[in-house]
CSV table of C-alpha atoms and ligand atoms in Angstrom, one decimal:
chain,number,residue,atom,x,y,z
A,220,MET,CA,-22.2,5.0,5.9
A,221,PRO,CA,-18.6,4.8,7.0
A,222,PRO,CA,-16.3,2.7,4.8
A,223,ALA,CA,-16.1,-1.0,5.6
A,224,PHE,CA,-12.3,-0.8,5.8
A,225,SER,CA,-9.4,1.5,4.9
A,226,VAL,CA,-6.3,0.3,3.0
A,227,CYS,CA,-3.2,2.4,2.6
A,228,VAL,CA,-1.6,1.8,-0.7
A,229,TYR,CA,2.1,2.6,-1.5
A,230,CYS,CA,3.0,2.5,-5.2
A,231,GLY,CA,5.1,4.1,-7.9
A,232,SER,CA,4.7,7.7,-8.9
A,233,ARG,CA,5.7,6.3,-12.3
A,234,PRO,CA,3.8,3.7,-14.2
A,235,GLY,CA,6.8,1.4,-14.7
A,236,LEU,CA,7.5,-0.5,-18.0
A,237,ASP,CA,5.3,-3.5,-17.8
A,238,ALA,CA,1.5,-2.9,-18.5
A,239,ARG,CA,0.7,-5.6,-15.8
A,240,PHE,CA,1.7,-3.1,-13.1
A,241,THR,CA,-1.0,-0.7,-14.3
A,242,SER,CA,-3.5,-3.7,-14.5
A,243,ALA,CA,-2.6,-4.5,-10.9
A,244,ALA,CA,-3.2,-0.9,-9.8
A,245,LEU,CA,-6.5,-0.9,-11.6
A,246,GLU,CA,-7.5,-4.1,-9.9
A,247,VAL,CA,-6.6,-2.8,-6.4
A,248,GLY,CA,-8.5,0.5,-6.9
A,249,ARG,CA,-11.6,-1.3,-8.2
A,250,TRP,CA,-11.6,-4.0,-5.5
A,251,ILE,CA,-11.5,-1.4,-2.8
A,252,GLY,CA,-14.4,0.5,-4.3
A,253,GLN,CA,-16.5,-2.6,-5.0
A,254,GLN,CA,-16.1,-3.8,-1.5
A,255,GLY,CA,-17.2,-0.5,0.1
A,256,GLY,CA,-13.7,0.3,1.3
A,257,GLN,CA,-11.6,3.5,1.5
A,258,LEU,CA,-8.2,4.1,-0.2
A,259,VAL,CA,-5.6,6.0,1.7
A,260,TYR,CA,-2.5,7.0,-0.4
A,261,GLY,CA,0.1,9.6,-1.1
A,262,GLY,CA,-2.3,12.0,-2.9
A,263,GLY,CA,-0.4,12.0,-6.2
A,264,LYS,CA,-1.9,12.0,-9.7
A,265,SER,CA,1.0,10.5,-11.6
A,266,GLY,CA,2.0,6.9,-12.4
A,267,LEU,CA,0.4,4.0,-10.5
A,268,MET,CA,-0.7,6.4,-7.8
A,269,GLY,CA,-3.0,8.1,-10.2
A,270,VAL,CA,-4.2,4.8,-11.6
A,271,VAL,CA,-5.2,3.3,-8.3
A,272,ALA,CA,-6.9,6.5,-7.1
A,273,ASP,CA,-8.9,7.0,-10.3
A,274,ALA,CA,-10.0,3.3,-10.3
A,275,ALA,CA,-11.0,3.6,-6.7
A,276,LEU,CA,-13.0,6.8,-7.3
A,277,ALA,CA,-14.7,5.3,-10.4
A,278,SER,CA,-15.7,2.3,-8.3
A,279,GLY,CA,-17.3,4.5,-5.6
A,280,ALA,CA,-14.5,4.3,-3.0
A,281,ARG,CA,-13.6,7.2,-0.7
A,282,VAL,CA,-10.1,8.3,-1.5
A,283,VAL,CA,-8.0,10.0,1.1
A,284,GLY,CA,-4.9,11.6,-0.3
A,285,VAL,CA,-2.1,12.9,2.0
A,286,ILE,CA,0.5,15.0,0.3
A,287,PRO,CA,3.2,17.4,1.5
A,288,LYS,CA,2.9,21.0,0.5
A,289,ALA,CA,6.1,20.9,-1.6
A,290,LEU,CA,4.5,18.3,-4.0
A,291,VAL,CA,1.3,20.3,-4.2
A,292,ASP,CA,3.3,23.3,-5.3
A,293,LYS,CA,4.8,21.2,-8.1
A,294,GLU,CA,1.2,20.5,-9.2
A,295,LEU,CA,1.5,16.8,-8.5
A,296,ALA,CA,-1.6,16.5,-6.3
A,297,HIS,CA,-4.7,14.6,-7.3
A,298,LEU,CA,-7.4,17.3,-6.8
A,299,GLY,CA,-10.2,14.7,-7.3
A,300,CYS,CA,-9.6,13.0,-4.0
A,301,THR,CA,-12.6,12.7,-1.6
A,302,GLU,CA,-10.3,14.2,1.1
A,303,LEU,CA,-7.0,15.8,0.2
A,304,HIS,CA,-4.8,16.6,3.2
A,305,ILE,CA,-2.0,19.0,2.6
A,306,VAL,CA,0.7,18.5,5.3
A,307,ASP,CA,3.9,20.2,6.1
A,308,SER,CA,6.4,17.3,5.9
A,309,MET,CA,6.9,13.8,4.8
A,310,HIS,CA,6.9,12.7,8.4
A,311,ASP,CA,3.4,14.2,9.0
A,312,ARG,CA,2.2,12.6,5.8
A,313,LYS,CA,3.4,9.1,6.7
A,314,ARG,CA,2.0,9.4,10.2
A,315,MET,CA,-1.4,10.4,8.9
A,316,MET,CA,-1.5,7.7,6.2
A,317,ALA,CA,-0.6,5.1,8.8
A,318,GLU,CA,-3.2,6.4,11.3
A,319,ARG,CA,-6.0,6.4,8.7
A,320,ALA,CA,-5.4,2.8,7.5
A,321,ASP,CA,-6.5,-0.6,8.8
A,322,ALA,CA,-4.0,-2.4,6.6
A,323,PHE,CA,-1.1,-1.5,4.2
A,324,LEU,CA,-0.4,-2.7,0.7
A,325,ALA,CA,2.7,-2.1,-1.4
A,326,LEU,CA,2.4,-2.3,-5.2
A,327,PRO,CA,5.4,-2.0,-7.6
A,328,GLY,CA,7.2,1.2,-7.2
A,329,GLY,CA,10.6,2.9,-6.6
A,330,ILE,CA,12.5,4.1,-3.6
A,331,GLY,CA,9.5,6.1,-2.2
A,332,THR,CA,7.3,3.0,-2.2
A,333,LEU,CA,10.1,0.9,-0.7
A,334,GLU,CA,10.8,3.4,2.0
A,335,GLU,CA,7.1,3.6,3.0
A,336,LEU,CA,6.7,-0.2,3.0
A,337,PHE,CA,9.9,-0.8,5.1
A,338,GLU,CA,8.9,1.9,7.5
A,339,VAL,CA,5.5,0.3,8.4
A,340,TRP,CA,7.2,-3.2,8.4
A,341,THR,CA,9.8,-2.0,10.8
A,342,TRP,CA,7.2,-0.3,13.0
A,343,ARG,CA,5.3,-3.6,13.0
A,344,GLN,CA,8.3,-5.7,14.1
A,345,LEU,CA,8.8,-3.3,17.0
A,346,GLY,CA,5.2,-3.5,18.0
A,347,TYR,CA,4.2,0.1,17.2
A,348,HIS,CA,1.2,-1.2,15.4
A,349,ASP,CA,-0.4,-4.6,14.6
A,350,LYS,CA,-2.0,-3.8,11.2
A,351,PRO,CA,-1.5,-6.3,8.4
A,352,ILE,CA,1.0,-5.6,5.6
A,353,GLY,CA,0.9,-6.9,2.1
A,354,PHE,CA,3.3,-7.0,-0.8
A,355,LEU,CA,1.6,-7.3,-4.2
A,356,ASN,CA,4.3,-9.0,-6.3
A,357,ALA,CA,2.7,-8.1,-9.6
A,358,ALA,CA,4.4,-9.6,-12.6
A,359,GLY,CA,7.1,-10.9,-10.3
A,360,TYR,CA,8.4,-7.3,-9.8
A,361,TYR,CA,9.6,-8.0,-6.2
A,362,ASP,CA,11.1,-11.4,-6.8
A,363,LYS,CA,14.7,-10.1,-6.6
A,364,LEU,CA,13.9,-8.2,-3.4
A,365,LEU,CA,12.3,-11.2,-1.8
A,366,ASP,CA,15.4,-13.3,-2.8
A,367,PHE,CA,17.6,-10.7,-1.2
A,368,LEU,CA,15.5,-10.7,2.0
A,369,ALA,CA,15.6,-14.5,2.1
A,370,GLY,CA,19.4,-14.1,2.0
A,371,ALA,CA,19.2,-11.7,4.9
A,372,VAL,CA,17.4,-14.4,6.9
A,373,ASP,CA,20.1,-17.0,5.9
A,374,GLU,CA,22.8,-14.5,7.0
A,375,GLN,CA,21.0,-14.1,10.3
A,376,PHE,CA,20.4,-10.4,10.0
A,377,MET,CA,16.7,-11.0,10.4
A,378,GLY,CA,14.5,-13.9,11.5
A,379,GLY,CA,12.0,-15.8,9.6
A,380,TRP,CA,9.3,-14.4,11.8
A,381,GLN,CA,10.0,-10.9,10.4
A,382,MET,CA,9.3,-12.2,6.9
A,383,ASP,CA,6.1,-13.7,8.2
A,384,LEU,CA,4.9,-10.3,9.2
A,385,ILE,CA,4.2,-9.5,5.5
A,386,ARG,CA,1.9,-11.3,3.2
A,387,ARG,CA,3.0,-11.8,-0.3
A,388,ASP,CA,0.8,-12.6,-3.3
A,389,THR,CA,0.6,-12.0,-7.0
A,390,ASN,CA,-3.2,-11.9,-6.9
A,391,ALA,CA,-4.6,-8.5,-5.9
A,392,PRO,CA,-8.1,-9.5,-4.9
A,393,ARG,CA,-6.9,-12.5,-2.9
A,394,LEU,CA,-4.3,-10.4,-1.0
A,395,LEU,CA,-6.7,-7.6,-0.3
A,396,ALA,CA,-9.3,-9.9,1.0
A,397,GLN,CA,-6.7,-11.5,3.3
A,398,LEU,CA,-5.5,-8.2,4.6
A,399,VAL,CA,-9.0,-7.0,5.3
A,400,GLN,CA,-9.8,-10.2,7.1
A,401,ALA,CA,-6.6,-10.1,9.1
A,402,ALA,CA,-7.5,-6.6,10.2
A,403,GLY,CA,-10.7,-8.1,11.7
A,404,LEU,CA,-12.9,-6.2,9.2
A,405,SER,CA,-15.3,-7.5,6.6
A,406,HIS,CA,-15.7,-7.5,2.8
A,407,THR,CA,-18.2,-9.3,0.7
A,408,ALA,CA,-15.7,-11.2,-1.6
A,409,ARG,CA,-15.6,-15.0,-1.3
A,410,LEU,CA,-12.0,-16.1,-0.9
A,411,ASP,CA,-12.7,-19.5,-2.5
A,412,GLN,CA,-14.1,-17.7,-5.5
A,413,ILE,CA,-11.0,-15.6,-6.2
B,119,LIG,P1,8.3,6.2,-5.9
B,119,LIG,O1,8.0,4.7,-5.6
B,119,LIG,O2,9.7,6.6,-5.7
B,119,LIG,O3,7.7,6.6,-7.2
B,119,LIG,O4,7.5,7.0,-4.8
B,119,LIG,C1,6.1,6.7,-4.6
B,119,LIG,C2,5.8,6.9,-3.2
B,119,LIG,O5,6.4,8.1,-2.6
B,119,LIG,C3,4.2,7.1,-3.1
B,119,LIG,O6,3.6,6.0,-2.3
B,119,LIG,C4,4.1,8.5,-2.4
B,119,LIG,O7,3.7,8.4,-1.1
B,119,LIG,C5,5.5,9.1,-2.5
B,119,LIG,N1,5.7,10.0,-3.7
B,119,LIG,C6,6.7,10.0,-4.5
B,119,LIG,N2,6.6,10.8,-5.6
B,119,LIG,C7,5.4,11.4,-5.4
B,119,LIG,C8,4.6,12.3,-6.2
B,119,LIG,N3,5.1,12.9,-7.4
B,119,LIG,N4,3.4,12.7,-5.8
B,119,LIG,C9,2.9,12.2,-4.7
B,119,LIG,N5,3.6,11.3,-3.9
B,119,LIG,C10,4.8,10.9,-4.3
C-alpha cells in the first residue's frame, strides 16, 4: 500500500543542547509511522536527522533519504533508509526532496535547516509550489527568529501574508496533522484529541 502522505523534514545534523529537541524529533518520526506516512529527509544518521529517521523506521514508516555523494563519502549516510538516493549535488538533493513531499516541516537545526526551510518558503511565495510548510518551534527554539521576522514585517521588507504561508506550533502531532490536512491528504489522528 502506498504511504498515506509524505512529509519532508528539515532538522539539525546535530542534536542541539536541549533534550526537548530530541523528544520533538522522536515524536515527529513516530507520528509519521503511526499514521501510515512517509518521511523524506536529508539521509543523514547524525543528530536530530538520525533521531527522526530511526523513530520513523521503528514505527513502520517508509523513509526516503536523499544525500549528496560528498556526504556519503564522509560516512554520514543512514544506510537503514527504505530508499537512499545518492545524488551529485545539493541542488539535486533539494529538488528531489521537494518533489517527493506533500508538505514540509522544519525542526530545530542550524544553517542547513534554515537554508532548506527558507528555500521552500521562498518558492511558495513565488508560486512554484503550494505545499504546506510548518515550523516546529520546539522548546521555543525559533522564538528569536520569529521575532526577527515580525520585525521584517514591521519594516515592510515582507508582508504579513508571507508569514501566513508558514504554520507555527510547539506541538508536533497537532502541527503534522494540520500540514497533512492542508495538503488534502488523510491521517487517522483526531485533531480535537491532540
Ligand atoms: P544543519 O541544520 O546545519 O545541521 O543542517 C541540517 C540540514 O542540512 C539537513 O536537513 C540536511 O538536509 C543537511 N545536512 C547538513 N549536514 C548533514 C549531514 N552531516 N548529513 C546529512 N545531511 C546534512
